[in-house]
PDB file of C-alpha atoms and ligand atoms in Angstrom:
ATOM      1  CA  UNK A1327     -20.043 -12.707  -1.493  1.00 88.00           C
ATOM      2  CA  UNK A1328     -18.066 -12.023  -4.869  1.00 95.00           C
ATOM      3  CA  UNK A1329     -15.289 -13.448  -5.725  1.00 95.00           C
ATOM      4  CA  UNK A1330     -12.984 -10.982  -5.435  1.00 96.00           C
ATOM      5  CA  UNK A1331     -13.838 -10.440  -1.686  1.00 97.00           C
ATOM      6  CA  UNK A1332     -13.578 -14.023  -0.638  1.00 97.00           C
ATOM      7  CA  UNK A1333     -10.211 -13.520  -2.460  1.00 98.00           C
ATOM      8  CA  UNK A1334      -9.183 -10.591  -0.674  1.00 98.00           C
ATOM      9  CA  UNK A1335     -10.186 -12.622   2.560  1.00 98.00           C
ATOM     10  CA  UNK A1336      -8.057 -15.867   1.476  1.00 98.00           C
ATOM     11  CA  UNK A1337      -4.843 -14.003   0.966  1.00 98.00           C
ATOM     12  CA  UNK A1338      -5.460 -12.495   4.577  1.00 98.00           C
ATOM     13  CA  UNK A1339      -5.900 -15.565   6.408  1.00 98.00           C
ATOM     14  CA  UNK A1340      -2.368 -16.505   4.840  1.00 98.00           C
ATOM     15  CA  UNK A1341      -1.305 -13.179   6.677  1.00 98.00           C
ATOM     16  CA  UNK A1342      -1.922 -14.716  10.046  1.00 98.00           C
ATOM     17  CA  UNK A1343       1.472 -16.672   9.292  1.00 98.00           C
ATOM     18  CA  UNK A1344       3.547 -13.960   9.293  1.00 98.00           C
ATOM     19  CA  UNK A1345       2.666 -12.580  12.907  1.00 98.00           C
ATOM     20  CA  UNK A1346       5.579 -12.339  14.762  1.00 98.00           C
ATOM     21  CA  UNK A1347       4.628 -12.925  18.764  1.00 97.00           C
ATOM     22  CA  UNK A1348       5.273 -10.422  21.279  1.00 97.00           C
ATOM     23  CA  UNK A1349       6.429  -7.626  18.298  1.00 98.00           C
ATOM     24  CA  UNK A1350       5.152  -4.761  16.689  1.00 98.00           C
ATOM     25  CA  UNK A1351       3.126  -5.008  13.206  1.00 98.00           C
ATOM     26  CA  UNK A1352       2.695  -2.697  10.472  1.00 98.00           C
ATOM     27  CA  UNK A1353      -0.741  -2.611   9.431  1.00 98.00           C
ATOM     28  CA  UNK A1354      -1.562  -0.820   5.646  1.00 98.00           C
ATOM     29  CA  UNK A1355      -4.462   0.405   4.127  1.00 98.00           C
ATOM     30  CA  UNK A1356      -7.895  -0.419   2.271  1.00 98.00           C
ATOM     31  CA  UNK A1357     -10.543  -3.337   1.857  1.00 98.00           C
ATOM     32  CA  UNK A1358      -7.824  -6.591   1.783  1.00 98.00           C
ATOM     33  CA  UNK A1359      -6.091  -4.757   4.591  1.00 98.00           C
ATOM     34  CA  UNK A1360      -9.915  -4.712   6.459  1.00 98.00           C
ATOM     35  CA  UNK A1361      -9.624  -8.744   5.793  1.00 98.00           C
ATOM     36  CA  UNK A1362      -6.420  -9.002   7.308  1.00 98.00           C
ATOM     37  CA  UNK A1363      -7.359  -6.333  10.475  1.00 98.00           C
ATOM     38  CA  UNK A1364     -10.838  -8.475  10.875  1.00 98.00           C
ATOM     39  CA  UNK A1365      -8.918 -12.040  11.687  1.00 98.00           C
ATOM     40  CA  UNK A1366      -6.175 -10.259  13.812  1.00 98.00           C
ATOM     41  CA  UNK A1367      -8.916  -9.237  16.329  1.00 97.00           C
ATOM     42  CA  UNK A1368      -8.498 -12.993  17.213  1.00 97.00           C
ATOM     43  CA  UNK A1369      -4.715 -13.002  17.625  1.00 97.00           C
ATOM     44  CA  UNK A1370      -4.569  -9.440  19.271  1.00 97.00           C
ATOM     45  CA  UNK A1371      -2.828 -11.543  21.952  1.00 96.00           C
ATOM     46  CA  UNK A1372      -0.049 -12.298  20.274  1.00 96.00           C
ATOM     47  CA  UNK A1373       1.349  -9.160  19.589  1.00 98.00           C
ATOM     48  CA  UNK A1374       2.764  -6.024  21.140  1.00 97.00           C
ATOM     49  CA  UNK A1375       0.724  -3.656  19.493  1.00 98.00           C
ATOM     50  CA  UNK A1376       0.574  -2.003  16.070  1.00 98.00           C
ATOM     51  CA  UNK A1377       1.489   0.763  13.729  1.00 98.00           C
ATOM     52  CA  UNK A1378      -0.916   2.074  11.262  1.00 98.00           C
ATOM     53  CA  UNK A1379      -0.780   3.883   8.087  1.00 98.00           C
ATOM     54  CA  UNK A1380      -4.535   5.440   8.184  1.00 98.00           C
ATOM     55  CA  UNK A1381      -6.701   7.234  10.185  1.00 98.00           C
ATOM     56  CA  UNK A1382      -9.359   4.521   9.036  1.00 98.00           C
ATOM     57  CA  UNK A1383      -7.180   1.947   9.795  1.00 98.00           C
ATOM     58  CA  UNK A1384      -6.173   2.680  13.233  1.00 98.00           C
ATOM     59  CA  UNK A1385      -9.823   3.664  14.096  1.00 98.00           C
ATOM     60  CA  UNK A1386     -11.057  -0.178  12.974  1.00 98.00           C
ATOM     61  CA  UNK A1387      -7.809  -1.796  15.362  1.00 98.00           C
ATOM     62  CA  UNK A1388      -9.027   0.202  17.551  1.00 98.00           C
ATOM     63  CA  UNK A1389     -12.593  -0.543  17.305  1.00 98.00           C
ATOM     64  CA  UNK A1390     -11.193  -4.337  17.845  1.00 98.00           C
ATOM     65  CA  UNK A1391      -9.359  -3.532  20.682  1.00 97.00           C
ATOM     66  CA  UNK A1392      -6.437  -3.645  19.056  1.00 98.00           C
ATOM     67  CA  UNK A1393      -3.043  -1.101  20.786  1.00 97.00           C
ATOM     68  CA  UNK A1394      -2.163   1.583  18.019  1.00 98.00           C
ATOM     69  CA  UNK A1395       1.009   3.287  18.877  1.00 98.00           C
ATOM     70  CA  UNK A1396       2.850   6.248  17.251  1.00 98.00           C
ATOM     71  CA  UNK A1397       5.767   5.046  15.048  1.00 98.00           C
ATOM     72  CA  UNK A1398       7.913   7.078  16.660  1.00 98.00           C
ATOM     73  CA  UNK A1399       7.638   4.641  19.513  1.00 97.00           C
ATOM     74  CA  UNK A1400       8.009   1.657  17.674  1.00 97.00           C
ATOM     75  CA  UNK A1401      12.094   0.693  17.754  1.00 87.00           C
ATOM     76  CA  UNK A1402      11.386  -2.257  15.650  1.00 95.00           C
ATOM     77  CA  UNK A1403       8.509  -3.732  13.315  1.00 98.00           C
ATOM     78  CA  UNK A1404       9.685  -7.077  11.763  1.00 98.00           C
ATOM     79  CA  UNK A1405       6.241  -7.732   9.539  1.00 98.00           C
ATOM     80  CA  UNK A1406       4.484  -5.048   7.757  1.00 98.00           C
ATOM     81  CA  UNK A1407       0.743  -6.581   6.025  1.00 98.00           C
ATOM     82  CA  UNK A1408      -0.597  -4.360   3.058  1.00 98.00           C
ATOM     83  CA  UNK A1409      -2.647  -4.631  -0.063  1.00 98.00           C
ATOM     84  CA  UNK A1410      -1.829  -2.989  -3.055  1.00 98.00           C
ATOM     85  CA  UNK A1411      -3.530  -1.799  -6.371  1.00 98.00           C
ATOM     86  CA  UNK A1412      -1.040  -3.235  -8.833  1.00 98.00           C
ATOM     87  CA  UNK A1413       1.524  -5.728  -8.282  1.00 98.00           C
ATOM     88  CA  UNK A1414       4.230  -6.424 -11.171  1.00 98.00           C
ATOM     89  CA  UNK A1415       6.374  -9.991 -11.510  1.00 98.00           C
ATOM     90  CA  UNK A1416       9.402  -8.406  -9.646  1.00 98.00           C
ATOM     91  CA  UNK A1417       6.597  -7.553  -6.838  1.00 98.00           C
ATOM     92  CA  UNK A1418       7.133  -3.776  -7.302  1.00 98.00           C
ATOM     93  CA  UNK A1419       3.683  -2.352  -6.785  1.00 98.00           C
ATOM     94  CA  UNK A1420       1.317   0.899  -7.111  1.00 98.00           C
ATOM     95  CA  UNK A1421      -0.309   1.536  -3.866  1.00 98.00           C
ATOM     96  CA  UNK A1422      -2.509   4.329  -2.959  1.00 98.00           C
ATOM     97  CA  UNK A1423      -5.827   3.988  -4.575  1.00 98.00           C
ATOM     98  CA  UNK A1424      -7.273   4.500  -0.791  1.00 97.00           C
ATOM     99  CA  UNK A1425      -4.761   7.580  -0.456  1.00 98.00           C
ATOM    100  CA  UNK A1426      -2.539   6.555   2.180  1.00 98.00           C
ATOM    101  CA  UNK A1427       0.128   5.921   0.235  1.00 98.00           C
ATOM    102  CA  UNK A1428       2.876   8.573   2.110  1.00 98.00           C
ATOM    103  CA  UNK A1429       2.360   6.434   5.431  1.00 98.00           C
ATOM    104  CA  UNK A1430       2.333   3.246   4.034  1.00 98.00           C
ATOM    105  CA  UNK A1431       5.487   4.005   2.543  1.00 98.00           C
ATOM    106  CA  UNK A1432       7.194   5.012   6.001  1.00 98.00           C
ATOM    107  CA  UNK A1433       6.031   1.497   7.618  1.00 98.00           C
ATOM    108  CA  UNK A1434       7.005  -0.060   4.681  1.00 98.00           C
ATOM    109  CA  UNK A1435      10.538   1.591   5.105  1.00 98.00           C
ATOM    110  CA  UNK A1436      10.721   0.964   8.823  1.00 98.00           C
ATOM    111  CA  UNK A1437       9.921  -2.616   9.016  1.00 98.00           C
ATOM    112  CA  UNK A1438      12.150  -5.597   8.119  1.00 98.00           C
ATOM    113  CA  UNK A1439       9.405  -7.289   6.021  1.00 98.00           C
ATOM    114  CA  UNK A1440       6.792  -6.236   3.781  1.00 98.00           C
ATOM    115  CA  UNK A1441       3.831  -8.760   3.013  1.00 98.00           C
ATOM    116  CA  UNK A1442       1.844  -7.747  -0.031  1.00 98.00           C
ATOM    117  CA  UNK A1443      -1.605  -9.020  -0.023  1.00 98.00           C
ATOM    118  CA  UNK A1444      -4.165  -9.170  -3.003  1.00 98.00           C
ATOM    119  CA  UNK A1445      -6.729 -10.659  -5.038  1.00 98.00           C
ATOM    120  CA  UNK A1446      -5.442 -11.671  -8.440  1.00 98.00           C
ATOM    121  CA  UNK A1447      -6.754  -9.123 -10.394  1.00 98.00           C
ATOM    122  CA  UNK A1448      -4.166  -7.048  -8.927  1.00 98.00           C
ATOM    123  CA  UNK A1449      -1.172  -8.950 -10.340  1.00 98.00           C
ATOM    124  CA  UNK A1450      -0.047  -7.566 -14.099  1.00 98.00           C
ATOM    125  CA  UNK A1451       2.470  -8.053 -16.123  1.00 97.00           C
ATOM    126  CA  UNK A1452       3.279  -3.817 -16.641  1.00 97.00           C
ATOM    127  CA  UNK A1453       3.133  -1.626 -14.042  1.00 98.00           C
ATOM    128  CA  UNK A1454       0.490   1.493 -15.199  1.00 97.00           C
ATOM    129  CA  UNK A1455      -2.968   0.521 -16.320  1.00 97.00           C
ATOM    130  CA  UNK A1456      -3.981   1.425 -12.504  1.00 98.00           C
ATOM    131  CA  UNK A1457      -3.354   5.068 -12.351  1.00 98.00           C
ATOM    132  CA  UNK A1458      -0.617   6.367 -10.043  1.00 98.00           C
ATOM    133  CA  UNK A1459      -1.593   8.293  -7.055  1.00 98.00           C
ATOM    134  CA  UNK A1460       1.132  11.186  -6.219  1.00 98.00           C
ATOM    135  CA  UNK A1461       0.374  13.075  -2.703  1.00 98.00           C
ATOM    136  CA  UNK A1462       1.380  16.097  -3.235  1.00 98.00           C
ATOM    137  CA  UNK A1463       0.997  19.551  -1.004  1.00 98.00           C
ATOM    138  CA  UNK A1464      -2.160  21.724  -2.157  1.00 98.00           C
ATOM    139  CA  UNK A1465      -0.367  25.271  -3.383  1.00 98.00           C
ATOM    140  CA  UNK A1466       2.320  23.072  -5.841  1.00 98.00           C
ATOM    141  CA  UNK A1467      -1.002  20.962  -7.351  1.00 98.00           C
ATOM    142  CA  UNK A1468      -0.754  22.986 -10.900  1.00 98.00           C
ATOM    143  CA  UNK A1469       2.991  22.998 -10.615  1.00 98.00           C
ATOM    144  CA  UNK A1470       3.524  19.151  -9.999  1.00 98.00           C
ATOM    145  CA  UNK A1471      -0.225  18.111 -12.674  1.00 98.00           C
ATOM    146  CA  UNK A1472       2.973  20.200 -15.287  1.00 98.00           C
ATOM    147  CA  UNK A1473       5.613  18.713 -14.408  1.00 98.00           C
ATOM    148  CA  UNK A1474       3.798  15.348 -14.747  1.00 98.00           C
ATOM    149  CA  UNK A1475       2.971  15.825 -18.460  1.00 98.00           C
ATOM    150  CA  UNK A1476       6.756  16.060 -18.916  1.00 97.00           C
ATOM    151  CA  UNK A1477       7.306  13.075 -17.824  1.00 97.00           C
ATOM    152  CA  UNK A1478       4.426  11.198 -20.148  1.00 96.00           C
ATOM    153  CA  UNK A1479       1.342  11.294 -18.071  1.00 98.00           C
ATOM    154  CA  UNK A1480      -2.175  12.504 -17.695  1.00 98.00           C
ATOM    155  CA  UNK A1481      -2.765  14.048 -13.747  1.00 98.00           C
ATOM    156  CA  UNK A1482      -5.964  13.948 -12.706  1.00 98.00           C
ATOM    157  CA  UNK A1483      -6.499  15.642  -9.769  1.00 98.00           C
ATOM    158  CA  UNK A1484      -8.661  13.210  -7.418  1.00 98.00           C
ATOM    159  CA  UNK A1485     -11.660  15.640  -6.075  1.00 98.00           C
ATOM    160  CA  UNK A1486     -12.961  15.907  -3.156  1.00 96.00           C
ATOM    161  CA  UNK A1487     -10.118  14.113  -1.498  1.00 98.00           C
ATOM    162  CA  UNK A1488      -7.412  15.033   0.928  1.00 98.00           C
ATOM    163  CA  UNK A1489      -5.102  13.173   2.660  1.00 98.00           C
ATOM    164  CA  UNK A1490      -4.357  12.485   6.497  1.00 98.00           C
ATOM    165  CA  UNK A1491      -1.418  14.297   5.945  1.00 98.00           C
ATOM    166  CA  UNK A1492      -3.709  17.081   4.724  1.00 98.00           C
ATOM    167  CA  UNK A1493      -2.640  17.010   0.793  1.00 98.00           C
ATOM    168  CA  UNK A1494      -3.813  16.331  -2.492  1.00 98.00           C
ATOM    169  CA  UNK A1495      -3.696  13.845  -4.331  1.00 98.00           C
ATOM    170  CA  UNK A1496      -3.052  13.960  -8.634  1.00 98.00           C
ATOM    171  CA  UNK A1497      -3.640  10.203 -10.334  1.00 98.00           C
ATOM    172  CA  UNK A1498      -1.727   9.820 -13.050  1.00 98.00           C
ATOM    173  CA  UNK A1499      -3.358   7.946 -16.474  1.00 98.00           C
ATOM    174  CA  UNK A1500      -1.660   6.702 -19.175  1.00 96.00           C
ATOM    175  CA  UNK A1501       1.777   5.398 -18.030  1.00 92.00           C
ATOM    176  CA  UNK A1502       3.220   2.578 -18.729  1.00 83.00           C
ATOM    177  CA  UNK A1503       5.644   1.937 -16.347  1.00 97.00           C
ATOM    178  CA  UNK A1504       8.751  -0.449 -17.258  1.00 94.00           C
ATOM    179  CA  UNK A1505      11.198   1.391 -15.392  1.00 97.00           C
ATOM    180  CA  UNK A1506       9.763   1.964 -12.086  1.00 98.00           C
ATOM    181  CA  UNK A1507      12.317   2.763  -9.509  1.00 98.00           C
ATOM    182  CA  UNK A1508      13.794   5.565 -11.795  1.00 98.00           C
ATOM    183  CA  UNK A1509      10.320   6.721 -12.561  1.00 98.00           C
ATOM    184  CA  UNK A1510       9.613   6.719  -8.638  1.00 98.00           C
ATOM    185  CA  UNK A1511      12.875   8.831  -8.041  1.00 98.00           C
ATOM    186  CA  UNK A1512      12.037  10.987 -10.735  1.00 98.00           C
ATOM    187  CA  UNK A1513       8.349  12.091  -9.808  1.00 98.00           C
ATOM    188  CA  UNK A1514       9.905  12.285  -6.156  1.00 98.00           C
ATOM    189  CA  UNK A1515      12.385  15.352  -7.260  1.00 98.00           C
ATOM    190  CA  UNK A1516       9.614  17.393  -8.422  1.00 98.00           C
ATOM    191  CA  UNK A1517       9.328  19.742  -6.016  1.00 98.00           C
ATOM    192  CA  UNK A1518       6.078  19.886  -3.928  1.00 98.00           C
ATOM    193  CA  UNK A1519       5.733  15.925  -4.728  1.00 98.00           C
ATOM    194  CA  UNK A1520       5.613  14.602  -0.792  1.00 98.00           C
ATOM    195  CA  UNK A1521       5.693  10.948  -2.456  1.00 98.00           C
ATOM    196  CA  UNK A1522       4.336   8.900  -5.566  1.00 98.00           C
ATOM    197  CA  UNK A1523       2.546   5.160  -4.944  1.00 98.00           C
ATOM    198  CA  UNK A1524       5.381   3.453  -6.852  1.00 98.00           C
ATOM    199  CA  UNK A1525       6.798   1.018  -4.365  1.00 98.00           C
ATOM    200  CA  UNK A1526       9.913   0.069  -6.459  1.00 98.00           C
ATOM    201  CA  UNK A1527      13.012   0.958  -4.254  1.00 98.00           C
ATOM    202  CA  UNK A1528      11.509  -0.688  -1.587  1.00 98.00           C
ATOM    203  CA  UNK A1529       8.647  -3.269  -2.960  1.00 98.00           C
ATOM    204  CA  UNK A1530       7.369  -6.049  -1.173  1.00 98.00           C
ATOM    205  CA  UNK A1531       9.349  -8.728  -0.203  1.00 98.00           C
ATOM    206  CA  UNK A1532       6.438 -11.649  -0.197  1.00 98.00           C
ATOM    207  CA  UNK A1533       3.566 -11.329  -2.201  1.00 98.00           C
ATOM    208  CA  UNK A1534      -0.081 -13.584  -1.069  1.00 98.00           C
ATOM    209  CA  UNK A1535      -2.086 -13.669  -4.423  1.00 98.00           C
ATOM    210  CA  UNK A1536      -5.426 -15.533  -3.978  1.00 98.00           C
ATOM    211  CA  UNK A1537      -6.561 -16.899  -7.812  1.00 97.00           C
ATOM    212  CA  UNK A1538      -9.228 -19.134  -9.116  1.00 95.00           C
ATOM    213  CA  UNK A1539      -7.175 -22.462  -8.390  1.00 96.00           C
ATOM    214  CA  UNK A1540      -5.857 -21.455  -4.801  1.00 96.00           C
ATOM    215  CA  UNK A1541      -3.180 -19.153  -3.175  1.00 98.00           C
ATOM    216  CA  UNK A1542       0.101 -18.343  -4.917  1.00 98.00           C
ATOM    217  CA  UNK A1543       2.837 -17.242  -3.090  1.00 98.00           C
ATOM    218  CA  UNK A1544       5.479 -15.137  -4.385  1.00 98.00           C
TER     219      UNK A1544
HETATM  220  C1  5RP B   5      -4.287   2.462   0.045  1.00 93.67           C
HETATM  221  C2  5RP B   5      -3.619   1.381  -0.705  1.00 93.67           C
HETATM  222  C3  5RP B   5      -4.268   0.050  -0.782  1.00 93.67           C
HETATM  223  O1  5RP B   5      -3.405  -0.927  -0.334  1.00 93.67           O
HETATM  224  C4  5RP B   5      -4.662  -0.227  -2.196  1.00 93.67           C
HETATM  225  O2  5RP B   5      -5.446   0.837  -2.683  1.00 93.67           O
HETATM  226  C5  5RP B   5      -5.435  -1.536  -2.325  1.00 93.67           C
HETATM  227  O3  5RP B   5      -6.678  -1.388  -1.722  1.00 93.67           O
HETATM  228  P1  5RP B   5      -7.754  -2.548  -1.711  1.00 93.67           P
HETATM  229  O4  5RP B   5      -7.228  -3.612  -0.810  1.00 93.67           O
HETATM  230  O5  5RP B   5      -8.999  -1.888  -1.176  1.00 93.67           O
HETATM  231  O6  5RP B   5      -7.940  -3.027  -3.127  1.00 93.67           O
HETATM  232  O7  5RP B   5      -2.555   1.532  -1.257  1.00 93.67           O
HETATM  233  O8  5RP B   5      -3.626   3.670  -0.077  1.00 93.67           O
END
């Protein structure tokens, strides 16, 4: 195994911690997430059920025998676990590299706690040298890719991709992102935009980074 997966898997079994018995948890997105999803099969037990942010996520709780309700249904969801792609020192991130970034947003919204889990390649000092994924719907692609290049950056529309949701998805090269909450309210005016992968106005509130001398806890 490489190092960066038995990474991924140390920050996940740090996760378990953060179960809360007999509630609801938000589950994210992607191959840290997988980690974390993989060592719950063995507390499924403990909890109430969970929310997902992926089709590919709900199909492997699932798969584990693991409840999957509709958020709709869920009144409360104290812990939400989710990787991310970049995470900065003030643990605002750039998620949506597996392009599930609109959902994970809404758990992340919803629940009272968000637990950021990575591999420490993923923590930088400057938000931007990942490029950020922006889910937008398919007729305003060439409308939003413009507006985009206003704002500083290079769209590149991800091919061959479409979202759960149904959209598109434009990643955007070349920012370098110091001001990221205005930069995530910003791309979220344009019209068309249904949301960016800046995780600024709400970031995580606990970040597990596994590193070369151990786990680091943020
Ligand atoms: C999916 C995400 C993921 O959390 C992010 O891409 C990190 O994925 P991985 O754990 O595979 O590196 O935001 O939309």
């Amino acid at each position: 195994m490489d190092k960066q997966q038995q990474q991924k898997i140390d920050a996940a079994k740090v996760a378990l911690k953060y179960i809360v018995d007999d509630e609801i948890i938000g589950i994210g997105t992607g191959s840290t997430v997988n980690c974390f999803i993989d060592l719950l099969a063995d507390h499924k037990h403990r909890i109430k059920a969970a929310v997902s942010s992926s089709v590919a996520s709900t199909e492997k709780l699932e798969a584990l025998g693991i409840d999957v309700i509709d958020l709709n249904d869920a009144a409360d969801i104290p812990v939400y676990i989710d990787g991310a792609d970049e995470s900065n020192h003030q643990l605002e991130l750039i998620k949506g590299g597996g392009a599930a970034l609109s959902r994970e947003k809404i758990i992340a919204a919803v629940a009272d706690k968000f637990v950021c889990i990575a591999d420490e390649s993923k923590y930088v000092e400057t938000l931007g040298e990942f490029p950020l994924p922006v889910e937008v719907l398919p007729m305003a692609r060439s409308h939003v890719a413009r507006e985009l290049v206003k704002l500083g950056g290079d769209p590149v529309y991800r091919h061959g991709v479409l979202t759960d949701n149904g959209n598109v998805i434009l990643d955007v090269h070349n920012m370098e992102i110091t001001q990221a909450k205005l930069l995530e309210s910003k791309i979220n005016q344009i019209i068309g935009v249904v949301t960016n992968g800046l995780f600024a106005s709400r970031k995580a509130d606990h970040l597990i980074l596994a590193t070369d001398v151990g786990i680091k806890e943020f």
